[in-house]
Amino acid sequence: MLTSKTIKGNIVLSEKVLFNAYLTIQDEKIVSISEEAPAEGEVVDATGHYIFPGVVDAHVHCFSSLDEGFTNATRSAAAGGVTTIVEMPYDADKLICTQNLFEEKKERLVQEAVVDIAMLATIAPYDGLDQIALLADSGACGFKISLFNTDSVRFPKVDEGELYEAFKEVRKTGRPVTVHAETDAIVRKFIQKYENEGLNNPMAHCLSRPKVAESTAALTILELAHATDTKVHLHHSTFPRVFNLVEAYQQEGTDATAETCTHYLIFNENDMERLKAKGKINPPLRSEADMHALWDLLASGKIDMVTSDHAPWPIHLKSDANIFKNSSGAPGVEVLFPILFSEGVAKGRISILQLAKVLAENPANRFGLGHRKGKLAVGYDADFIIVDPTEVSILDEEKMHSNAGWSPYHGMEMHGKVKRTYVRGKEVYDGSVIGEQGDGTFIPAIYEKKVFAE
């Protein structure tokens, strides 16, 4: 049995902050949370600092660029206080849609990861329904699909007819279908329109992907979920109507959730001229009014979670003057917590308890990890971060750990600082990443399977 260790600080629980309290860990688990000092064992004094539950970033692409991989992405995660990531199934060289491919990726994960990882699988565009139950048996935490054809090989659209059948198979596993919600035909038409007109400046990206492309796709998914009684989750939702639609379907009994991302809370379409291709993200940045409205929704509890949509493209793929020729997405796993703390908690937009819900407890629960991840409680994995709420710094892209080497947030003033990160009781960040390959492990999702009458 390993020796216990206790951390003293302001412990962020689900319903309250326990000030000047003691969190004790042993054998990778939390064994005690108390206002009384332990009688024995090592004590780490973090008085005045928050002890915050390890962040669960539910939207990370480790292999959109093969140069990133599990190690660089999870080193970035550790430095940002993210102790578990949910890995996307769209690798640059393959689609993770079979049990064999999923198992191969798991084997690589346990050798290379610095923090823990859950994995989404996906569904082949055709003839892949037989793999759904097998992938669930392998521990997949859900099935991601797209209504936009990003790439016919590695990130394809799945047609609605096939989806209807797939939803019924996924329903049997208890897992959610998770969705990139943009209607392909609308986006294709408008990209062609602006290219034909010779309009290819940064703002043309936003114009080519109008809100209706997102909301119509969301409606399709919500109707499929309603018709089949299948759980769904909408990734990277960008404006209030999508969340309002989700709420309306929830009121009808549909099990639906939605996330937004850091970039939609910090940037808007007015930033495109300055950011250029660094701000090219799918779906695109929306209006300034939408950005402010997202903060209001976040504060009122109508956004289930915030994610990074970490996409670590090298800068040469974000440097073309023609906005349509650049890759879409930005690195972000390392700044998810720091930015939400700085712009949310430090500025009084949301409480520290709300932050814990949207960055830890809610994503863990949604993706079948809530039996061991997402909150500070006895018996849970000892995943937590120590945060100095008073330290001010400037975000420097050159000091970040992603292979991308750049950040759209470069130069931002940050209020609050991650000082230490622990994954299952092991310290992986202390101002530098000290975690090693193999410190992270695969976390299989656990859901209750349901039996349905056909």
CSV table of C-alpha atoms in Angstrom, one decimal:
chain,number,residue,atom,x,y,z
A,1,MET,CA,0.0,0.0,0.0
A,2,LEU,CA,1.3,3.4,-0.9
A,3,THR,CA,1.9,6.1,1.7
A,4,SER,CA,-0.9,8.6,2.0
A,5,LYS,CA,-0.5,12.2,1.1
A,6,THR,CA,-2.7,15.2,2.2
A,7,ILE,CA,-3.2,18.5,0.5
A,8,LYS,CA,-4.4,21.5,2.5
A,9,GLY,CA,-6.4,24.2,0.7
A,10,ASN,CA,-9.8,25.4,-0.5
A,11,ILE,CA,-11.4,22.2,-1.8
A,12,VAL,CA,-13.9,22.7,-4.6
A,13,LEU,CA,-16.7,20.1,-4.0
A,14,SER,CA,-19.8,19.7,-6.1
A,15,GLU,CA,-22.0,21.9,-3.9
A,16,LYS,CA,-19.6,24.0,-1.9
A,17,VAL,CA,-16.0,25.1,-1.4
A,18,LEU,CA,-14.5,23.7,1.8
A,19,PHE,CA,-12.0,26.3,3.0
A,20,ASN,CA,-8.8,25.4,4.7
A,21,ALA,CA,-9.6,21.7,4.5
A,22,TYR,CA,-7.6,18.5,3.9
A,23,LEU,CA,-7.8,16.1,1.0
A,24,THR,CA,-6.0,12.8,1.6
A,25,ILE,CA,-5.0,10.4,-1.2
A,26,GLN,CA,-3.7,6.9,-1.2
A,27,ASP,CA,-3.4,4.1,-3.8
A,28,GLU,CA,-4.6,6.5,-6.6
A,29,LYS,CA,-7.8,7.3,-4.8
A,30,ILE,CA,-9.2,10.0,-2.6
A,31,VAL,CA,-9.6,8.4,0.9
A,32,SER,CA,-10.6,11.4,3.0
A,33,ILE,CA,-11.9,15.0,2.7
A,34,SER,CA,-12.0,16.7,6.1
A,35,GLU,CA,-11.8,19.9,8.0
A,36,GLU,CA,-9.5,18.2,10.5
A,37,ALA,CA,-5.8,17.7,9.9
A,38,PRO,CA,-4.7,14.1,9.5
A,39,ALA,CA,-2.8,12.5,12.4
A,40,GLU,CA,0.0,11.3,10.1
A,41,GLY,CA,1.4,11.4,6.6
A,42,GLU,CA,2.9,14.0,4.3
A,43,VAL,CA,1.0,17.3,4.1
A,44,VAL,CA,1.3,19.6,1.1
A,45,ASP,CA,0.4,23.1,2.2
A,46,ALA,CA,-1.6,24.9,-0.5
A,47,THR,CA,-3.3,27.4,1.8
A,48,GLY,CA,-5.1,30.1,-0.1
A,49,HIS,CA,-5.1,28.0,-3.3
A,50,TYR,CA,-8.0,26.1,-4.8
A,51,ILE,CA,-7.9,22.3,-4.9
A,52,PHE,CA,-10.0,21.9,-8.1
A,53,PRO,CA,-11.3,18.6,-9.6
A,54,GLY,CA,-9.2,17.4,-12.5
A,55,VAL,CA,-10.6,18.8,-15.7
A,56,VAL,CA,-12.2,16.5,-18.2
A,57,ASP,CA,-11.8,18.0,-21.7
A,58,ALA,CA,-14.5,16.2,-23.7
A,59,HIS,CA,-13.3,17.2,-27.2
A,60,VAL,CA,-9.6,16.6,-28.1
A,61,HIS,CA,-8.1,15.6,-31.5
A,62,CYS,CA,-4.7,14.1,-30.7
A,63,PHE,CA,-4.1,12.9,-34.2
A,64,SER,CA,-5.6,15.5,-36.5
A,65,SER,CA,-1.9,16.2,-37.0
A,66,LEU,CA,0.1,13.0,-36.7
A,67,ASP,CA,3.0,15.1,-35.3
A,68,GLU,CA,1.0,15.8,-32.1
A,69,GLY,CA,0.0,12.3,-31.0
A,70,PHE,CA,-1.0,11.3,-27.5
A,71,THR,CA,2.2,12.4,-25.8
A,72,ASN,CA,2.3,16.1,-26.9
A,73,ALA,CA,-1.5,16.5,-26.4
A,74,THR,CA,-1.5,15.0,-23.0
A,75,ARG,CA,1.6,16.9,-21.9
A,76,SER,CA,-0.4,20.0,-22.9
A,77,ALA,CA,-3.3,18.7,-20.9
A,78,ALA,CA,-1.2,18.2,-17.8
A,79,ALA,CA,0.1,21.7,-18.0
A,80,GLY,CA,-3.4,23.1,-18.2
A,81,GLY,CA,-4.9,21.1,-15.4
A,82,VAL,CA,-6.7,18.6,-17.7
A,83,THR,CA,-6.4,15.1,-16.1
A,84,THR,CA,-8.7,13.2,-18.6
A,85,ILE,CA,-9.3,13.9,-22.2
A,86,VAL,CA,-12.0,12.4,-24.5
A,87,GLU,CA,-10.2,11.6,-27.7
A,88,MET,CA,-11.9,12.0,-31.1
A,89,PRO,CA,-12.0,9.1,-33.6
A,90,TYR,CA,-10.9,11.1,-36.7
A,91,ASP,CA,-7.2,10.5,-37.1
A,92,ALA,CA,-5.3,12.1,-40.0
A,93,ASP,CA,-4.7,8.6,-41.5
A,94,LYS,CA,-7.7,6.6,-40.4
A,95,LEU,CA,-11.3,6.5,-39.2
A,96,ILE,CA,-11.6,4.7,-35.8
A,97,CYS,CA,-14.7,2.8,-36.7
A,98,THR,CA,-13.8,-0.9,-36.0
A,99,GLN,CA,-13.0,-2.7,-32.9
A,100,ASN,CA,-9.6,-3.7,-34.2
A,101,LEU,CA,-8.6,-0.1,-34.9
A,102,PHE,CA,-10.0,1.0,-31.6
A,103,GLU,CA,-8.0,-1.7,-29.7
A,104,GLU,CA,-4.8,-0.8,-31.6
A,105,LYS,CA,-5.2,2.9,-30.6
A,106,LYS,CA,-5.8,1.8,-26.9
A,107,GLU,CA,-2.5,-0.1,-27.0
A,108,ARG,CA,-0.7,3.0,-28.2
A,109,LEU,CA,-2.4,5.2,-25.6
A,110,VAL,CA,-1.2,3.3,-22.6
A,111,GLN,CA,2.4,3.5,-23.8
A,112,GLU,CA,2.3,7.2,-24.7
A,113,ALA,CA,-0.2,9.2,-22.6
A,114,VAL,CA,0.7,11.4,-19.7
A,115,VAL,CA,-2.9,11.9,-18.5
A,116,ASP,CA,-5.9,9.6,-18.7
A,117,ILE,CA,-7.9,9.2,-21.8
A,118,ALA,CA,-11.4,8.0,-22.8
A,119,MET,CA,-12.1,7.4,-26.5
A,120,LEU,CA,-15.0,8.0,-28.8
A,121,ALA,CA,-15.5,5.7,-31.7
A,122,THR,CA,-17.2,6.5,-34.9
A,123,ILE,CA,-19.5,4.8,-37.5
A,124,ALA,CA,-18.4,3.9,-41.0
A,125,PRO,CA,-20.5,5.7,-43.6
A,126,TYR,CA,-21.7,2.3,-44.9
A,127,ASP,CA,-21.8,-1.2,-43.6
A,128,GLY,CA,-20.5,-0.4,-40.1
A,129,LEU,CA,-23.4,-1.1,-37.9
A,130,ASP,CA,-22.1,-4.5,-36.8
A,131,GLN,CA,-19.2,-2.8,-35.1
A,132,ILE,CA,-21.2,-0.6,-32.7
A,133,ALA,CA,-21.8,-3.3,-30.0
A,134,LEU,CA,-18.2,-4.5,-30.3
A,135,LEU,CA,-16.8,-0.9,-29.9
A,136,ALA,CA,-19.0,-0.4,-26.9
A,137,ASP,CA,-17.6,-3.7,-25.4
A,138,SER,CA,-14.1,-2.3,-25.9
A,139,GLY,CA,-15.0,0.7,-23.7
A,140,ALA,CA,-15.9,3.4,-26.3
A,141,CYS,CA,-17.5,6.3,-24.5
A,142,GLY,CA,-19.8,7.2,-27.4
A,143,PHE,CA,-20.0,7.4,-31.2
A,144,LYS,CA,-19.2,10.6,-32.9
A,145,ILE,CA,-20.6,11.3,-36.3
A,146,SER,CA,-20.7,14.3,-38.7
A,147,LEU,CA,-23.4,15.8,-40.9
A,148,PHE,CA,-20.6,17.7,-42.7
A,149,ASN,CA,-18.2,15.9,-45.0
A,150,THR,CA,-14.9,17.3,-43.7
A,151,ASP,CA,-12.9,14.5,-45.5
A,152,SER,CA,-14.4,11.5,-47.3
A,153,VAL,CA,-11.8,9.2,-45.8
A,154,ARG,CA,-10.9,10.4,-42.3
A,155,PHE,CA,-13.9,12.6,-41.3
A,156,PRO,CA,-16.9,11.7,-43.5
A,157,LYS,CA,-20.5,12.6,-43.4
A,158,VAL,CA,-22.9,9.8,-42.5
A,159,ASP,CA,-26.1,10.0,-44.4
A,160,GLU,CA,-29.3,10.5,-42.5
A,161,GLY,CA,-30.8,7.1,-43.5
A,162,GLU,CA,-27.7,5.3,-42.2
A,163,LEU,CA,-27.8,7.4,-39.1
A,164,TYR,CA,-31.4,6.4,-38.3
A,165,GLU,CA,-30.4,2.7,-38.3
A,166,ALA,CA,-27.2,3.5,-36.4
A,167,PHE,CA,-29.0,5.5,-33.7
A,168,LYS,CA,-31.1,2.4,-32.9
A,169,GLU,CA,-28.0,0.3,-32.6
A,170,VAL,CA,-26.2,2.8,-30.4
A,171,ARG,CA,-29.3,3.1,-28.2
A,172,LYS,CA,-28.8,-0.5,-27.1
A,173,THR,CA,-25.4,0.3,-25.7
A,174,GLY,CA,-26.6,3.2,-23.6
A,175,ARG,CA,-23.9,5.5,-25.1
A,176,PRO,CA,-24.5,8.9,-26.7
A,177,VAL,CA,-24.2,9.7,-30.4
A,178,THR,CA,-22.1,12.8,-30.5
A,179,VAL,CA,-22.3,15.2,-33.4
A,180,HIS,CA,-20.5,17.7,-35.6
A,181,ALA,CA,-23.7,19.6,-36.5
A,182,GLU,CA,-23.4,21.4,-39.8
A,183,THR,CA,-25.6,20.7,-42.8
A,184,ASP,CA,-23.2,19.7,-45.6
A,185,ALA,CA,-25.3,21.0,-48.5
A,186,ILE,CA,-25.7,24.5,-47.1
A,187,VAL,CA,-22.1,24.9,-46.3
A,188,ARG,CA,-21.0,23.5,-49.7
A,189,LYS,CA,-23.3,25.9,-51.5
A,190,PHE,CA,-22.0,29.0,-49.7
A,191,ILE,CA,-18.3,28.1,-49.9
A,192,GLN,CA,-18.8,27.7,-53.7
A,193,LYS,CA,-20.7,31.0,-53.8
A,194,TYR,CA,-17.9,33.0,-52.1
A,195,GLU,CA,-15.2,31.3,-54.0
A,196,ASN,CA,-17.0,32.1,-57.3
A,197,GLU,CA,-17.2,35.7,-56.2
A,198,GLY,CA,-13.5,35.8,-55.4
A,199,LEU,CA,-14.2,36.5,-51.7
A,200,ASN,CA,-11.6,34.5,-49.8
A,201,ASN,CA,-10.6,36.8,-46.9
A,202,PRO,CA,-10.9,35.6,-43.3
A,203,MET,CA,-14.4,36.8,-42.8
A,204,ALA,CA,-15.5,34.8,-45.8
A,205,HIS,CA,-15.1,31.7,-43.7
A,206,CYS,CA,-17.8,32.9,-41.3
A,207,LEU,CA,-20.1,33.9,-44.1
A,208,SER,CA,-19.8,30.6,-45.8
A,209,ARG,CA,-21.0,28.7,-42.8
A,210,PRO,CA,-24.2,30.5,-41.7
A,211,LYS,CA,-26.0,29.8,-38.5
A,212,VAL,CA,-28.8,28.0,-40.3
A,213,ALA,CA,-26.3,25.3,-41.3
A,214,GLU,CA,-25.7,24.6,-37.7
A,215,SER,CA,-29.3,24.8,-36.4
A,216,THR,CA,-30.8,22.6,-39.2
A,217,ALA,CA,-28.2,19.9,-38.5
A,218,ALA,CA,-28.9,20.2,-34.8
A,219,LEU,CA,-32.6,19.7,-35.5
A,220,THR,CA,-32.0,16.7,-37.6
A,221,ILE,CA,-30.0,15.1,-34.8
A,222,LEU,CA,-32.5,16.0,-32.1
A,223,GLU,CA,-35.4,14.5,-34.2
A,224,LEU,CA,-33.5,11.3,-34.8
A,225,ALA,CA,-32.7,11.1,-31.0
A,226,HIS,CA,-36.4,11.8,-30.2
A,227,ALA,CA,-37.6,9.2,-32.6
A,228,THR,CA,-35.2,6.5,-31.4
A,229,ASP,CA,-34.9,7.3,-27.7
A,230,THR,CA,-31.1,7.7,-28.2
A,231,LYS,CA,-28.8,9.9,-26.2
A,232,VAL,CA,-27.2,12.7,-28.2
A,233,HIS,CA,-24.5,15.3,-27.6
A,234,LEU,CA,-23.9,18.3,-29.8
A,235,HIS,CA,-20.2,19.3,-30.1
A,236,HIS,CA,-19.0,22.9,-30.4
A,237,SER,CA,-22.3,24.7,-30.5
A,238,THR,CA,-21.8,28.4,-31.3
A,239,PHE,CA,-25.0,30.4,-30.6
A,240,PRO,CA,-28.0,30.5,-28.3
A,241,ARG,CA,-30.7,29.0,-30.6
A,242,VAL,CA,-28.9,25.6,-30.6
A,243,PHE,CA,-29.0,25.5,-26.8
A,244,ASN,CA,-32.6,26.6,-26.8
A,245,LEU,CA,-33.5,23.8,-29.2
A,246,VAL,CA,-31.7,21.3,-26.9
A,247,GLU,CA,-33.6,22.6,-23.9
A,248,ALA,CA,-36.9,22.3,-25.8
A,249,TYR,CA,-36.2,18.7,-26.7
A,250,GLN,CA,-35.1,18.0,-23.1
A,251,GLN,CA,-38.5,19.2,-22.0
A,252,GLU,CA,-40.1,16.6,-24.3
A,253,GLY,CA,-38.0,13.8,-22.7
A,254,THR,CA,-35.1,13.6,-25.2
A,255,ASP,CA,-31.7,12.9,-23.6
A,256,ALA,CA,-29.7,15.6,-25.2
A,257,THR,CA,-26.8,17.8,-24.2
A,258,ALA,CA,-24.6,20.4,-25.9
A,259,GLU,CA,-21.2,22.0,-25.4
A,260,THR,CA,-19.6,25.2,-26.5
A,261,CYS,CA,-15.8,25.8,-26.8
A,262,THR,CA,-13.4,28.3,-25.3
A,263,HIS,CA,-12.9,30.1,-28.6
A,264,TYR,CA,-16.6,30.9,-29.0
A,265,LEU,CA,-16.6,32.6,-25.5
A,266,ILE,CA,-13.4,34.6,-26.2
A,267,PHE,CA,-13.5,35.5,-29.9
A,268,ASN,CA,-16.1,36.6,-32.4
A,269,GLU,CA,-16.2,37.3,-36.1
A,270,ASN,CA,-14.8,40.8,-35.6
A,271,ASP,CA,-11.5,39.1,-34.6
A,272,MET,CA,-11.1,37.3,-37.9
A,273,GLU,CA,-9.2,40.0,-39.6
A,274,ARG,CA,-6.6,40.0,-36.8
A,275,LEU,CA,-6.5,36.2,-36.3
A,276,LYS,CA,-6.8,35.3,-39.9
A,277,ALA,CA,-6.5,31.5,-40.4
A,278,LYS,CA,-5.7,31.1,-36.7
A,279,GLY,CA,-9.4,31.9,-36.2
A,280,LYS,CA,-10.6,29.5,-38.8
A,281,ILE,CA,-12.6,27.0,-36.9
A,282,ASN,CA,-15.7,24.8,-37.8
A,283,PRO,CA,-18.3,26.0,-37.0
A,284,PRO,CA,-17.0,29.5,-37.3
A,285,LEU,CA,-16.8,32.3,-34.8
A,286,ARG,CA,-20.1,34.1,-34.5
A,287,SER,CA,-21.2,37.7,-33.7
A,288,GLU,CA,-20.1,39.6,-30.7
A,289,ALA,CA,-23.7,39.4,-29.4
A,290,ASP,CA,-23.7,35.7,-29.7
A,291,MET,CA,-20.4,35.6,-27.8
A,292,HIS,CA,-21.9,37.6,-24.9
A,293,ALA,CA,-25.1,35.5,-24.9
A,294,LEU,CA,-23.0,32.3,-24.5
A,295,TRP,CA,-21.6,33.7,-21.3
A,296,ASP,CA,-25.2,34.4,-20.1
A,297,LEU,CA,-26.2,30.8,-20.9
A,298,LEU,CA,-23.2,29.5,-19.2
A,299,ALA,CA,-23.9,31.4,-16.0
A,300,SER,CA,-27.5,30.2,-16.0
A,301,GLY,CA,-26.6,26.5,-16.3
A,302,LYS,CA,-27.9,26.0,-19.9
A,303,ILE,CA,-24.6,25.0,-21.4
A,304,ASP,CA,-23.7,21.5,-20.2
A,305,MET,CA,-19.9,21.7,-20.7
A,306,VAL,CA,-17.1,23.7,-22.3
A,307,THR,CA,-14.4,22.0,-24.3
A,308,SER,CA,-11.3,22.9,-26.2
A,309,ASP,CA,-11.8,21.1,-29.5
A,310,HIS,CA,-8.0,20.9,-29.5
A,311,ALA,CA,-6.8,20.6,-33.1
A,312,PRO,CA,-3.0,21.0,-33.2
A,313,TRP,CA,-2.4,22.0,-36.8
A,314,PRO,CA,1.2,23.2,-37.6
A,315,ILE,CA,1.4,26.8,-38.5
A,316,HIS,CA,2.2,26.2,-42.2
A,317,LEU,CA,-1.4,24.8,-42.5
A,318,LYS,CA,-2.8,28.1,-41.2
A,319,SER,CA,-0.8,30.5,-43.3
A,320,ASP,CA,-2.5,30.7,-46.7
A,321,ALA,CA,-3.9,34.1,-47.8
A,322,ASN,CA,-7.0,32.2,-49.2
A,323,ILE,CA,-8.9,31.4,-46.0
A,324,PHE,CA,-10.6,28.3,-47.7
A,325,LYS,CA,-7.2,26.7,-48.2
A,326,ASN,CA,-6.3,26.5,-44.5
A,327,SER,CA,-7.0,23.7,-42.0
A,328,SER,CA,-9.8,24.4,-39.5
A,329,GLY,CA,-9.3,24.3,-35.8
A,330,ALA,CA,-6.8,25.5,-33.1
A,331,PRO,CA,-4.8,24.0,-30.2
A,332,GLY,CA,-6.6,24.6,-26.9
A,333,VAL,CA,-6.4,21.8,-24.3
A,334,GLU,CA,-3.6,23.6,-22.4
A,335,VAL,CA,-5.7,26.8,-22.0
A,336,LEU,CA,-9.2,25.4,-21.4
A,337,PHE,CA,-9.1,25.7,-17.7
A,338,PRO,CA,-6.8,28.8,-17.4
A,339,ILE,CA,-8.9,30.9,-19.8
A,340,LEU,CA,-12.3,29.8,-18.3
A,341,PHE,CA,-10.9,30.6,-14.8
A,342,SER,CA,-9.5,33.9,-15.8
A,343,GLU,CA,-12.3,35.1,-18.0
A,344,GLY,CA,-15.1,33.4,-16.1
A,345,VAL,CA,-14.4,33.1,-12.4
A,346,ALA,CA,-11.8,35.9,-11.9
A,347,LYS,CA,-14.1,38.4,-13.8
A,348,GLY,CA,-17.2,37.3,-11.9
A,349,ARG,CA,-19.1,35.9,-14.9
A,350,ILE,CA,-19.4,32.4,-13.4
A,351,SER,CA,-18.7,30.9,-10.0
A,352,ILE,CA,-16.0,28.4,-9.2
A,353,LEU,CA,-18.7,25.8,-8.6
A,354,GLN,CA,-20.2,26.4,-12.1
A,355,LEU,CA,-16.7,26.0,-13.5
A,356,ALA,CA,-16.3,22.7,-11.8
A,357,LYS,CA,-19.7,21.5,-13.3
A,358,VAL,CA,-18.9,22.4,-16.9
A,359,LEU,CA,-15.3,21.4,-16.9
A,360,ALA,CA,-15.3,18.2,-14.8
A,361,GLU,CA,-18.5,16.8,-13.4
A,362,ASN,CA,-20.9,17.2,-16.4
A,363,PRO,CA,-18.5,15.9,-19.0
A,364,ALA,CA,-17.5,12.9,-16.8
A,365,ASN,CA,-21.1,12.0,-16.3
A,366,ARG,CA,-22.1,12.4,-19.9
A,367,PHE,CA,-19.3,10.2,-21.2
A,368,GLY,CA,-19.6,7.3,-18.8
A,369,LEU,CA,-16.7,8.3,-16.6
A,370,GLY,CA,-18.7,9.6,-13.6
A,371,HIS,CA,-18.1,6.6,-11.5
A,372,ARG,CA,-14.5,7.6,-11.0
A,373,LYS,CA,-13.9,11.0,-12.6
A,374,GLY,CA,-15.3,14.5,-12.5
A,375,LYS,CA,-15.4,15.5,-8.8
A,376,LEU,CA,-13.6,15.4,-5.6
A,377,ALA,CA,-15.2,12.7,-3.5
A,378,VAL,CA,-14.0,9.7,-1.4
A,379,GLY,CA,-13.5,6.7,-3.6
A,380,TYR,CA,-12.9,8.7,-6.7
A,381,ASP,CA,-9.7,8.9,-8.7
A,382,ALA,CA,-7.3,11.3,-7.1
A,383,ASP,CA,-7.4,13.7,-10.1
A,384,PHE,CA,-7.1,17.3,-9.1
A,385,ILE,CA,-5.2,20.6,-9.7
A,386,ILE,CA,-3.9,23.2,-7.3
A,387,VAL,CA,-4.7,26.7,-8.5
A,388,ASP,CA,-3.3,30.0,-7.3
A,389,PRO,CA,-6.2,32.4,-7.9
A,390,THR,CA,-4.1,35.5,-7.4
A,391,GLU,CA,-1.2,35.0,-9.8
A,392,VAL,CA,-1.2,37.0,-13.0
A,393,SER,CA,0.7,36.0,-16.1
A,394,ILE,CA,0.8,36.6,-19.9
A,395,LEU,CA,0.0,33.6,-22.1
A,396,ASP,CA,3.0,32.8,-24.2
A,397,GLU,CA,2.6,30.4,-27.0
A,398,GLU,CA,6.3,29.6,-27.0
A,399,LYS,CA,6.0,28.0,-23.6
A,400,MET,CA,3.1,25.7,-24.5
A,401,HIS,CA,3.5,22.0,-25.0
A,402,SER,CA,1.5,21.2,-28.1
A,403,ASN,CA,3.5,20.4,-31.3
A,404,ALA,CA,1.5,23.2,-33.0
A,405,GLY,CA,3.7,25.9,-31.5
A,406,TRP,CA,1.1,28.7,-31.7
A,407,SER,CA,-2.0,29.8,-29.9
A,408,PRO,CA,-4.8,32.2,-30.9
A,409,TYR,CA,-4.7,33.3,-27.2
A,410,HIS,CA,-1.1,34.4,-27.4
A,411,GLY,CA,-0.5,37.6,-25.3
A,412,MET,CA,-3.7,37.3,-23.2
A,413,GLU,CA,-3.4,38.4,-19.6
A,414,MET,CA,-4.3,35.5,-17.4
A,415,HIS,CA,-5.7,35.8,-13.8
A,416,GLY,CA,-5.1,32.6,-11.9
A,417,LYS,CA,-2.4,29.9,-12.4
A,418,VAL,CA,-2.3,26.1,-12.4
A,419,LYS,CA,0.5,25.3,-10.0
A,420,ARG,CA,0.3,21.5,-9.8
A,421,THR,CA,-1.7,18.7,-11.6
A,422,TYR,CA,-2.2,15.2,-10.2
A,423,VAL,CA,-3.5,12.2,-12.1
A,424,ARG,CA,-4.7,9.3,-9.9
A,425,GLY,CA,-2.5,10.7,-7.1
A,426,LYS,CA,0.7,11.1,-9.2
A,427,GLU,CA,2.0,14.6,-9.7
A,428,VAL,CA,2.4,15.2,-13.5
A,429,TYR,CA,2.9,19.0,-13.5
A,430,ASP,CA,4.6,21.2,-10.9
A,431,GLY,CA,5.4,24.3,-13.1
A,432,SER,CA,7.0,21.9,-15.6
A,433,VAL,CA,5.5,18.7,-17.0
A,434,ILE,CA,7.1,16.0,-14.9
A,435,GLY,CA,4.6,13.3,-16.0
A,436,GLU,CA,6.0,10.6,-18.3
A,437,GLN,CA,4.7,8.5,-21.1
A,438,GLY,CA,2.7,5.7,-19.6
A,439,ASP,CA,1.4,7.7,-16.6
A,440,GLY,CA,-1.9,8.0,-18.4
A,441,THR,CA,-4.2,5.1,-19.0
A,442,PHE,CA,-7.4,4.2,-20.9
A,443,ILE,CA,-10.6,4.8,-19.0
A,444,PRO,CA,-13.4,2.6,-20.3
A,445,ALA,CA,-16.8,4.1,-20.2
A,446,ILE,CA,-19.5,2.5,-18.1
A,447,TYR,CA,-23.2,2.9,-19.0
A,448,GLU,CA,-26.3,1.1,-18.0
A,449,LYS,CA,-27.5,-1.0,-21.0
A,450,LYS,CA,-31.2,-0.8,-21.8
A,451,VAL,CA,-33.5,-3.4,-23.2
A,452,PHE,CA,-36.0,-2.0,-25.7
A,453,ALA,CA,-39.1,-3.5,-27.2
A,454,GLU,CA,-39.0,-3.2,-31.0
